[in-house]
Coordinates of C-alpha atoms and ligand atoms in Angstrom, one line a residue:
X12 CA -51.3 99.9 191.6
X13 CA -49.4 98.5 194.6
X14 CA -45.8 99.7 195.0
X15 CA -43.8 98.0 197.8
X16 CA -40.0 97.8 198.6
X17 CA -39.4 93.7 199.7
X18 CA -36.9 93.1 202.6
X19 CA -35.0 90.8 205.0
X20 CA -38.0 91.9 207.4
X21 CA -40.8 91.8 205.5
X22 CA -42.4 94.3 203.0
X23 CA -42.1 97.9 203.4
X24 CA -44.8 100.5 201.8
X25 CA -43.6 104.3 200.9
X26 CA -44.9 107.4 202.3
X27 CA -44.3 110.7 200.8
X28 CA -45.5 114.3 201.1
X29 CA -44.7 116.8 198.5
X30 CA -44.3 120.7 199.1
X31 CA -44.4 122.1 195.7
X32 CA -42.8 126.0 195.0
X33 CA -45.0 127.1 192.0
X34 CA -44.1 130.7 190.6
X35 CA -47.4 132.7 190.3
X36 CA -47.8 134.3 187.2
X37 CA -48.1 137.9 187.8
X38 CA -46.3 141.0 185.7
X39 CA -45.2 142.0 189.0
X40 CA -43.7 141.0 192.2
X41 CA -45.6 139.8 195.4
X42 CA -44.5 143.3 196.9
X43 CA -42.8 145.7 194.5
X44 CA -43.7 146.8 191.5
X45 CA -40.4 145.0 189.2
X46 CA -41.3 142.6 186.5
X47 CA -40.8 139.3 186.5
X48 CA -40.0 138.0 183.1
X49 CA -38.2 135.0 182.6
X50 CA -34.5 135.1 181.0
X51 CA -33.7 139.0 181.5
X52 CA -30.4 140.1 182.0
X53 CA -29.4 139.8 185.5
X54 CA -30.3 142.5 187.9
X55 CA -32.7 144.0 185.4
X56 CA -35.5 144.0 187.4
X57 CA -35.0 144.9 191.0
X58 CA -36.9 147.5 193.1
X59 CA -35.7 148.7 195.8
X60 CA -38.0 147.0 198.0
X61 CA -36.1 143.8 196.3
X62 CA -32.7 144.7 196.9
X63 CA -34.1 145.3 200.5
X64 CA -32.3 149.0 200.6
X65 CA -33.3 150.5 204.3
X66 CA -36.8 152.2 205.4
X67 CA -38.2 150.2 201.4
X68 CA -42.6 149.5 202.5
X69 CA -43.5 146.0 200.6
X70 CA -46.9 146.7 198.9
X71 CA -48.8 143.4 198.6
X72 CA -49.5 143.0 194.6
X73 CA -53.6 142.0 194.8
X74 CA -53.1 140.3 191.5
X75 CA -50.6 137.5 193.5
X76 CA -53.6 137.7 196.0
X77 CA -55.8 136.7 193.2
X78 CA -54.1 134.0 191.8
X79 CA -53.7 131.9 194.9
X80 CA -57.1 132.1 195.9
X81 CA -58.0 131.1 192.3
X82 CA -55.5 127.9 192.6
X83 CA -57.3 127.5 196.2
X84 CA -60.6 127.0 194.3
X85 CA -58.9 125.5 191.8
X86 CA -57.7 122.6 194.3
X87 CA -61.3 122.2 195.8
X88 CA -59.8 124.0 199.1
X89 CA -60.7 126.2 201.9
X90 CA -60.2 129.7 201.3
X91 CA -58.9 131.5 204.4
X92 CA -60.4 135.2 204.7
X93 CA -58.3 136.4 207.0
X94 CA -54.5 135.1 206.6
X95 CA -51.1 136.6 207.6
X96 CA -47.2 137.1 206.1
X97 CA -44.4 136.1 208.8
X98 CA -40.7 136.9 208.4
X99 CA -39.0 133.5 208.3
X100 CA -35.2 134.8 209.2
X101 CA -32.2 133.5 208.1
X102 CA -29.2 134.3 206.3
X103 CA -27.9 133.4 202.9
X104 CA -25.8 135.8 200.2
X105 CA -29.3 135.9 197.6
X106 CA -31.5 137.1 200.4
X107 CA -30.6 140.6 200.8
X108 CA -33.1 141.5 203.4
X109 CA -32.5 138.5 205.8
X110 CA -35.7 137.0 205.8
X111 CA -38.2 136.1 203.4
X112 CA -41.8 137.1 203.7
X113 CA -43.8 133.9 204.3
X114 CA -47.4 133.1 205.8
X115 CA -46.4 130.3 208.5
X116 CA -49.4 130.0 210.8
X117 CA -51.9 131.5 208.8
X118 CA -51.7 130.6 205.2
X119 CA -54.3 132.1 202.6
X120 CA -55.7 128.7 201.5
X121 CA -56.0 125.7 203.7
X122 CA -57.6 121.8 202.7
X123 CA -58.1 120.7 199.8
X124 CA -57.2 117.9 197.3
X125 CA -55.9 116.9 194.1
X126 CA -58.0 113.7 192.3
X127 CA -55.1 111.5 190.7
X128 CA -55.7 109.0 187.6
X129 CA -53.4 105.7 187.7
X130 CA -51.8 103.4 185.2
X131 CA -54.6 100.7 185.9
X132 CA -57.1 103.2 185.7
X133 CA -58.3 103.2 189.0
X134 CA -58.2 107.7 190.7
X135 CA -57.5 108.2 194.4
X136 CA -57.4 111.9 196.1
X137 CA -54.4 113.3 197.5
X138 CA -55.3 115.6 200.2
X139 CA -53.3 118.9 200.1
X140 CA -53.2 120.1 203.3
X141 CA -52.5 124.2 202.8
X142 CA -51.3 126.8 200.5
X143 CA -49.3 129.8 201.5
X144 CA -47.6 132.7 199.2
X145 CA -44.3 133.9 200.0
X146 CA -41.1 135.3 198.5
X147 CA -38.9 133.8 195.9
X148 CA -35.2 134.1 197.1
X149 CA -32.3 135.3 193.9
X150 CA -30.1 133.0 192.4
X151 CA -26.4 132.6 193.5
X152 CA -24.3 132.2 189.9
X153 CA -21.3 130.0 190.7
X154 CA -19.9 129.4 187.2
X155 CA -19.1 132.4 185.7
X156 CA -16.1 133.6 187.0
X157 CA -13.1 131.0 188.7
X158 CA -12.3 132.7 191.2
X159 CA -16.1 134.5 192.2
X160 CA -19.8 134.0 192.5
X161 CA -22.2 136.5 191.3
X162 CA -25.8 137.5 192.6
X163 CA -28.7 137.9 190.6
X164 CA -32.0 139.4 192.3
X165 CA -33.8 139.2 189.2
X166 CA -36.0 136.5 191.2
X167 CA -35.7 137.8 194.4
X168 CA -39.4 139.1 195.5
X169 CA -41.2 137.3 192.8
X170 CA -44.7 135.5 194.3
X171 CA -44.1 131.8 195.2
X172 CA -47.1 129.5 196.0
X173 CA -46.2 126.7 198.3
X174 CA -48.3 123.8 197.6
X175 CA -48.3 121.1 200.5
X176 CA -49.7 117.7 200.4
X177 CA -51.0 115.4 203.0
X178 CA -48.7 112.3 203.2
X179 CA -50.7 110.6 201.0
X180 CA -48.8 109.2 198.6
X181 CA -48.0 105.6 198.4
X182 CA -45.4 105.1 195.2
X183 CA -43.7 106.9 193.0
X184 CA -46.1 106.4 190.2
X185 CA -48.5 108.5 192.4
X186 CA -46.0 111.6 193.1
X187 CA -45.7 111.6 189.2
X188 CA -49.3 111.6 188.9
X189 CA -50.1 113.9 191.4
X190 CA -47.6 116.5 190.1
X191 CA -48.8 116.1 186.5
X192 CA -52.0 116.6 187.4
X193 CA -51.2 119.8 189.7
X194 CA -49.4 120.9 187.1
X195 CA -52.1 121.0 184.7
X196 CA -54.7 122.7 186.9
X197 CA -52.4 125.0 187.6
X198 CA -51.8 125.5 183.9
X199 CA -55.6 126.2 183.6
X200 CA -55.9 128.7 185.6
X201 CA -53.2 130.5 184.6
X202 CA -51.7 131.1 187.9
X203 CA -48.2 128.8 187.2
X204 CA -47.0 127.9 183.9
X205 CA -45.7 124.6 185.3
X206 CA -42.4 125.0 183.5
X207 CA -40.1 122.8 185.9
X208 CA -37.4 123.6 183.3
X209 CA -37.8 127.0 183.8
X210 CA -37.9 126.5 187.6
X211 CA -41.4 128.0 188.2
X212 CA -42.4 124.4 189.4
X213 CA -40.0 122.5 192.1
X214 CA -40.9 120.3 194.4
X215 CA -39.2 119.2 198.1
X216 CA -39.8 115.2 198.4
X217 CA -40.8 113.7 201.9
X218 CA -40.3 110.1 202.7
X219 CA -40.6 107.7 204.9
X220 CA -40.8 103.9 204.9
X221 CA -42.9 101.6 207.3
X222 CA -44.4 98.4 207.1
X223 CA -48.1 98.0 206.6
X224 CA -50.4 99.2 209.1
X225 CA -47.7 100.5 211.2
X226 CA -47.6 104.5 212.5
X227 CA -45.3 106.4 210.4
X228 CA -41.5 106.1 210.8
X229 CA -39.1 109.4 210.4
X230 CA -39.0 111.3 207.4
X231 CA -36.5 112.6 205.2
X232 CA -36.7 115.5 203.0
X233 CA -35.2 115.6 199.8
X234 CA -35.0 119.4 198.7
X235 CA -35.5 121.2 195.3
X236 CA -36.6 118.5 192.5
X237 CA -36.8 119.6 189.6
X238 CA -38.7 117.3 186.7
X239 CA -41.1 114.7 187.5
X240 CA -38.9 112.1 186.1
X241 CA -36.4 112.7 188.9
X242 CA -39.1 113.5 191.7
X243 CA -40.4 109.6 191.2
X244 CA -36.5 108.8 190.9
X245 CA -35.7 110.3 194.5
X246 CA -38.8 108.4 195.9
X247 CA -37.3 105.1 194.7
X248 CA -33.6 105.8 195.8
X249 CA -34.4 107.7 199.4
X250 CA -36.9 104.9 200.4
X251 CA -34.6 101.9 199.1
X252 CA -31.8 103.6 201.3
X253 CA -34.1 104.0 204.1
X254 CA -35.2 100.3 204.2
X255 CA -31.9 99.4 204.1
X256 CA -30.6 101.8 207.3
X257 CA -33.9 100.2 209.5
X258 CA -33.3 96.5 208.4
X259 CA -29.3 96.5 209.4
X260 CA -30.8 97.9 212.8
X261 CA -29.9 101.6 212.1
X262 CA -31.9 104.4 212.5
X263 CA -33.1 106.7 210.0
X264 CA -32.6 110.3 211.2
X265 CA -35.0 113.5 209.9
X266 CA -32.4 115.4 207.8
X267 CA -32.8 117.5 204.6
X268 CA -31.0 115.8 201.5
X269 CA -30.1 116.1 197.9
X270 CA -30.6 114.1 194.9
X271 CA -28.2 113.0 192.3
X272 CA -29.5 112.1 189.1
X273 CA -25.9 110.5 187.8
X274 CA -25.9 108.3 190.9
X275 CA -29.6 107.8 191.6
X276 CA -29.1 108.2 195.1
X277 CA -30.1 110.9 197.6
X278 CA -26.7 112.3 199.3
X279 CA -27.8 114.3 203.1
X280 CA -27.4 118.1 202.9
X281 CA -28.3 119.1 206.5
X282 CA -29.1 117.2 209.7
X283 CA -31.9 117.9 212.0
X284 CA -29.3 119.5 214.7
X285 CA -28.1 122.2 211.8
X286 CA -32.1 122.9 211.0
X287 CA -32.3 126.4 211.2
X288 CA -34.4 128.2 213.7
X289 CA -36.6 130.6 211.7
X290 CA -37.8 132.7 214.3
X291 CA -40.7 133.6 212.6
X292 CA -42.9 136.3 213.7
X293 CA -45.6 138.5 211.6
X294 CA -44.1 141.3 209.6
X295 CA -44.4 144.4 211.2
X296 CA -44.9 146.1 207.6
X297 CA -48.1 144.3 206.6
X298 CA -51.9 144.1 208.0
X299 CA -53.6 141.0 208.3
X300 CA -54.7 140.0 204.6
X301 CA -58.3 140.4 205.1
X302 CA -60.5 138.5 201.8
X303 CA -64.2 139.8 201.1
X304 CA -66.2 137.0 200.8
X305 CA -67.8 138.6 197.5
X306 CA -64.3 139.5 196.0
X307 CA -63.8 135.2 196.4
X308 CA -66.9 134.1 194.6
X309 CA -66.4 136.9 191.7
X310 CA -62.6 135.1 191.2
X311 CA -64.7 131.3 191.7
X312 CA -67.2 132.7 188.9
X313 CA -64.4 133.5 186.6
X314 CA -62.5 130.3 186.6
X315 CA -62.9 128.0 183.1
X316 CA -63.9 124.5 183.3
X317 CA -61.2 122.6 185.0
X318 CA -59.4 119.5 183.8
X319 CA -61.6 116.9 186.1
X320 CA -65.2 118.7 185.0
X321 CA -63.5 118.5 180.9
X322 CA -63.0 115.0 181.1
X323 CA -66.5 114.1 183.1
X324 CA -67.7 115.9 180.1
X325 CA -66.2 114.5 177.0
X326 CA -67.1 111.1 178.7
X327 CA -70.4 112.1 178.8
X328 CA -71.2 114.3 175.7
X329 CA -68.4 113.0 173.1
X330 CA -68.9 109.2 174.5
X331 CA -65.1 108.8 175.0
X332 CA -63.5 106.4 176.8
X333 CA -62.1 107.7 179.8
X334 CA -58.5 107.5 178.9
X335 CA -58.7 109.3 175.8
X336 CA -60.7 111.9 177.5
X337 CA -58.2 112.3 180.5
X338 CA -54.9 112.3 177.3
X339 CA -57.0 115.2 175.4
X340 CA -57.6 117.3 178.7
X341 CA -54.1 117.0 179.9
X342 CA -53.3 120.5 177.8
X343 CA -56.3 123.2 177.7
X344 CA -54.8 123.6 174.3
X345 CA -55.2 119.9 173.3
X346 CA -59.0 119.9 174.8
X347 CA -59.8 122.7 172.7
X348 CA -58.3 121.3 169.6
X349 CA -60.2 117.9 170.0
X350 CA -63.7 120.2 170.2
X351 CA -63.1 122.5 167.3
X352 CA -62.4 119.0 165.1
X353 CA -65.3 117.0 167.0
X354 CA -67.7 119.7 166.2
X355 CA -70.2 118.1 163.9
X356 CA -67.9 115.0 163.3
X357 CA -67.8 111.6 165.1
X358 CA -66.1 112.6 168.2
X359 CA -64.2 109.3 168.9
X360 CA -62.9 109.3 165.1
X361 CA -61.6 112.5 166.1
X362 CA -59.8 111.8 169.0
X363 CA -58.5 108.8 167.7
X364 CA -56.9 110.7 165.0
X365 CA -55.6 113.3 167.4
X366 CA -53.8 110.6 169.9
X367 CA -52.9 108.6 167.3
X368 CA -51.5 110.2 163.7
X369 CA -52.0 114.0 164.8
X370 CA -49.8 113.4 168.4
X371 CA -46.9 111.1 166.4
X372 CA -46.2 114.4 163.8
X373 CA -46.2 116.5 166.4
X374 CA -43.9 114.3 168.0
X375 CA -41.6 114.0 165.0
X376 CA -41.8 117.4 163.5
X377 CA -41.0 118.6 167.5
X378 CA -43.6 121.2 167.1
X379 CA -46.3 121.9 169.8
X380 CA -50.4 122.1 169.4
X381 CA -49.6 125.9 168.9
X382 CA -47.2 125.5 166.0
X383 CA -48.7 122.6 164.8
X384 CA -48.5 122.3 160.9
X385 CA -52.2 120.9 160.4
X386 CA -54.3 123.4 162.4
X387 CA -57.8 122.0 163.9
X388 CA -60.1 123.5 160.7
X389 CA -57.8 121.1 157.9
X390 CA -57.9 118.1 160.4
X391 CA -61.8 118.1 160.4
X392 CA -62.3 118.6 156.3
X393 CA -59.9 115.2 156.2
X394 CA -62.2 113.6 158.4
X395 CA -65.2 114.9 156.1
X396 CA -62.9 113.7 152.9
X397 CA -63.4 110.6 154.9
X398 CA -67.0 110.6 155.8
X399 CA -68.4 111.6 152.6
X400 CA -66.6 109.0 151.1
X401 CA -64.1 111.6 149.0
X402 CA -61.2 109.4 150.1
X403 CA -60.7 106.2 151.6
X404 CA -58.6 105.3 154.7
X405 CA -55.6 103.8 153.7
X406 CA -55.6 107.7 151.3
X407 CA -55.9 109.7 154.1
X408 CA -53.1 108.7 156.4
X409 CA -51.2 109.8 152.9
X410 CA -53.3 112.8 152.6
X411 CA -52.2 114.3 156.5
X412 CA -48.7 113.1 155.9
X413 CA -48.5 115.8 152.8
X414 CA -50.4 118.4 155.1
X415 CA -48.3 117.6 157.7
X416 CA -45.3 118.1 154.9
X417 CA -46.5 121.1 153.1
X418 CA -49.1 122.6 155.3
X419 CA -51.5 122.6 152.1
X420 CA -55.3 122.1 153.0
X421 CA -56.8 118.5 152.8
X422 CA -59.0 119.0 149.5
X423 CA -56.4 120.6 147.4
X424 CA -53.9 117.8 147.7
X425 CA -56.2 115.2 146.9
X426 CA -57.5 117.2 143.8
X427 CA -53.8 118.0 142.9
X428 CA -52.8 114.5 143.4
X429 CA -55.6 112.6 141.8
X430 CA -56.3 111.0 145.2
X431 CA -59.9 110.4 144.9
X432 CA -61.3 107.0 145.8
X433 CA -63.0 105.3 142.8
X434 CA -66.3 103.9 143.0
X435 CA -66.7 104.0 139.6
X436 CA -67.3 99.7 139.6
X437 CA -66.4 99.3 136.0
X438 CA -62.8 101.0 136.8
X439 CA -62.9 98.1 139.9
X440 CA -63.5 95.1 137.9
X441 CA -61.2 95.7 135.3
X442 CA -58.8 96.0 138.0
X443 CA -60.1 92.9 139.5
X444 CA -59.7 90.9 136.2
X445 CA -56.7 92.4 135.4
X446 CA -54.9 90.7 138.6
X447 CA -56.6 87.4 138.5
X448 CA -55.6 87.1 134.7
X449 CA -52.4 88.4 136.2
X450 CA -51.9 85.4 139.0
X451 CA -52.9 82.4 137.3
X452 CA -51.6 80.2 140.1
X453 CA -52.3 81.7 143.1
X454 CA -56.0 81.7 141.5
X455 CA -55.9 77.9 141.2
X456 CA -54.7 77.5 144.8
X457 CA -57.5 79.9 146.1
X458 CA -59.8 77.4 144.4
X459 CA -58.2 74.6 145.6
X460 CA -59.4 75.5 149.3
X461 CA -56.4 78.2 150.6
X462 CA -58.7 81.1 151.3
X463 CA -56.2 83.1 153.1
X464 CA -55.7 83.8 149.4
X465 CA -58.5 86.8 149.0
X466 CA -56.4 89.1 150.8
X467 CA -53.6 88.7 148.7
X468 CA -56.1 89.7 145.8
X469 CA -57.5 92.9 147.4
X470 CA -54.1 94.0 148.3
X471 CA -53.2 93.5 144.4
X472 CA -56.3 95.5 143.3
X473 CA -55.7 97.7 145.8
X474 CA -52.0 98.4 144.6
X475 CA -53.3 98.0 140.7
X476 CA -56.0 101.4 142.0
X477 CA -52.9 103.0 143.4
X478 CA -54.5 102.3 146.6
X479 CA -57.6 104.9 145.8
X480 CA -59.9 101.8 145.3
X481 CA -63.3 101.8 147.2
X482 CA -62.5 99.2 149.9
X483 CA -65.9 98.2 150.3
X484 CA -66.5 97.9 146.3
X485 CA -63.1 95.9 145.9
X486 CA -64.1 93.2 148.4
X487 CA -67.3 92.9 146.6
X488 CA -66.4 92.9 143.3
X489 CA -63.8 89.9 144.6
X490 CA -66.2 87.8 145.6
X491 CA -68.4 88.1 142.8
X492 CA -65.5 86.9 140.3
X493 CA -64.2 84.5 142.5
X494 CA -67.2 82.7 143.2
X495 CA -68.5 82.4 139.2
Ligands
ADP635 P1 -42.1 120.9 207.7 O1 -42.9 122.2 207.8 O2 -41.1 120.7 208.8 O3 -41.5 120.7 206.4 P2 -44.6 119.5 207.7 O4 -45.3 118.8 208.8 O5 -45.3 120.7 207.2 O6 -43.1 119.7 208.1 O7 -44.6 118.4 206.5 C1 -44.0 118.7 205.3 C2 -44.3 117.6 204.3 O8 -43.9 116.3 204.9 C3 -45.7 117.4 204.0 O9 -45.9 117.3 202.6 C4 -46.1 116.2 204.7 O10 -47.1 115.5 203.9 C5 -44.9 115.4 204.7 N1 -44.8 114.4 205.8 C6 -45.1 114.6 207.1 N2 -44.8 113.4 207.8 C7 -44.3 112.5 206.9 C8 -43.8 111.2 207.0 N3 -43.8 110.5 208.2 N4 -43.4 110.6 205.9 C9 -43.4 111.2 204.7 N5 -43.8 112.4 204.5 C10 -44.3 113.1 205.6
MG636 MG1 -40.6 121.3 204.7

């Protein structure tokens, strides 16, 4: 799907990069043995190694090790068996130690790429062009006191994979795709929960505009984003103000900005001249990370099926369209909803009934696949109340809204509510005569040419049945009196 920005000087294309902070999920921190669960009280969980108190050794956790060699695989990258950590230096009041552990030349996963699916339905592959771990900073707490700030190093230490892409992005519809889909691999392999809430997903936006085929202009970088909504927002509102700086014959100058969601408008933070000089240099504390090649393939033969091989799969075995597939993979939990129902069932009836009734009560009832009132077991016996002909269709939708209701299982509603379809055709042409005795005239205009008319009838019988009428049956035993 194109995406371009139209100006006095002709039409301008986007390019972005995104560098995505995704907190691992690890009990413990990337060098100290503190926890790192969400929403404790502040200051909770700092080791001295955290609270960088003199002569502390960082220890590198091999779980955090683990998990970003299992997102490398994950991401269809290099894995790098040697890598290093640098000190990136510099000074700010939640970094007690004055510099953060990174990996700057050597990063632990290098090339890979991210397959992205589009509105139109057309993928294209994002490259990602490395992945390093490093140190989360704490969190500077500016409202709870007028007159002070408070510290909390509850983060401080706690594994951070930076995810960079190529600049390969093209519109903002892309960055949301690319992040939703990142998101959800990352979610699979357990290694980030993805909550951008939470902050254990932000991303830093880069942009630049340029006209088609031209080399790429100066970019901007717009720093900490934190939902997706706002990341394809940022795109939008740095790029139009970009455009607008090269077409009144300005400039656009590299600098680090900020985005205002009340404004919609990207606001600069720090020029190019203030960028800090790191000074990085490898951190005297740790040996090179050194990865046996045997230690990589056990993590590769331990990861599950991944989100892109689940959807090639339900294509294939469950004959889905490919846009169901890719809705029902989007959550593990989803996926494995859809195959306990599909199990011995038709598969697309399934899904259907997942996207479309199942997903809207979730939707109302604000509950999750997890807390979902109608587990996966009760969906599938309604489906085989509806393929053994115990019910008809118009009956089930009533059936799921009372299990949705009560949480009561399929076959004991319909038995305690008489909801049964009758095929009993005796009980149907009463019915039938019944509302054609009823409807004298509309009877004499159906046989006076206005067929439209025979709907009108089924609906009545229909209603006359309570709506628990054989469908199939009713339309037959219709025509039979209506055409004697
Ligand atoms: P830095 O380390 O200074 O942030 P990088 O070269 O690592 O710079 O690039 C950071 C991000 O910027 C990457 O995601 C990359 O894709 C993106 N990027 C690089 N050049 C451009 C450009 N001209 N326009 C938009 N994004 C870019
Ligand atoms: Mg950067």
């Amino acid at each position: 799907m194109s995406y371009t920005i139209e100006g006095a000087t002709g039409i301008w294309e986007i390019v972005c990069g995104l560098e995505v902070h995704a907190q691992v999920i690890s009990r413990s921190k990337l060098f100290s043995g503190a926890a790192t669960d969400f929403g404790s009280a502040p200051n909770t969980q700092v080791s001295f190694v955290d609270a960088a108190f003199p002569g502390m050794l960082p220890v590198l956790n091999e779980e955090c090790v683990a998990q970003a060699v299992r997102t490398g695989l994950g991401l269809n990258a290099q894995i790098n068996l040697t890598s290093r950590f640098d000190r990136k230096n510099y000074f700010y009041a939640d970094l007690p130690s004055g510099y953060q552990i990174s990996q700057f030349a050597h990063p632990i996963v290098g090339r890979g790429e991210v397959e992205i699916e589009l509105a139109d339905g057309s993928t294209r592959q994002i490259g990602v062009t490395r992945l390093h771990l490093e140190q989360d900073a704490g969190k500077s707490l500016h409202d709870q006191d007028p007159a002070r700030s408070f510290i909390d190093f509850n983060r401080c230490g706690v594994a951070l994979m930076e995810i960079v892409s190529e600049p390969d992005i093209r519109t903002p519809e892309e960055a949301g795709a690319y992040l939703r889909k990142l998101r959800t691999v990352l979610r699979y392999l357990g290694t980030c929960d993805g909550n951008m809430d939470e902050g254990s997903m932000r991303a830093d936006v880069n942009v630049s505009v340029r006209h088609a085929g031209e080399a790429f202009r100066t970019r901007c970088e717009v720093k900490n984003v934190n939902s997706i909504r706002f990341v394809m927002l940022a795109i939008e509102a740095e790029a139009r103000r970009q455009v607008e700086v090269w077409e009144s014959g300005g400039e656009v100058v590299q600098e680090t900005r900020l985005f205002d969601p009340a404004r919609q408008a990207t606001r600069s933070m720090r020029s190019k001249e203030d960028a800090h000089d790191y000074r990085y240099f490898p951190d005297p504390d740790l040996l090179p990370l050194v990865l046996d090649q045997g230690w990589v393939e056990g993590l590769r033969a331990g990861l599950p099926e991944l989100p892109d091989a689940k959807r090639a799969r339900f294509v294939r075995d469950y004959k889905l369209p490919a846009y169901d597939a890719g809705v029902l993979v989007a959550e593990q939990s989803t996926a494995d909803f859809f195959e306990t129902v599909a199990r011995g069932r038709d598969a697309r009836l399934a899904a259907n009934w997942i996207t479309g009734d199942f997903f809207a009560a979730l939707n109302r009832t604000g509950r999750t696949i997890e807390t979902s009132p109608v587990p996966a077991g009760d969906l599938g016996a309604l489906l085989d109340l509806l393929g053994d002909g115990t019910i008809n269709g118009r009956i089930a939708k009533e059936v799921f809204e009372a299990m949705v209701e009560t949480g009561a299982a399929p076959g004991e509603i319909v038995e305690r509510r008489g909801l049964r379809q009758v095929t009993d055709t005796g009980a149907i042409d009463a019915a039938v005569d019944a509302v054609l005795a009823a409807n004298p005239d509309k009877l004499a205009e159906y046989r006076g040419g206005k067929d439209k008319l025979f709907g009108f009838f089924v609906g009545q019988v229909m209603k006359a049945m309570e709506g628990k009428g054989n469908p199939g049956l009713v339309n037959e035993a219709l025509r039979g009196r209506l055409a004697s």
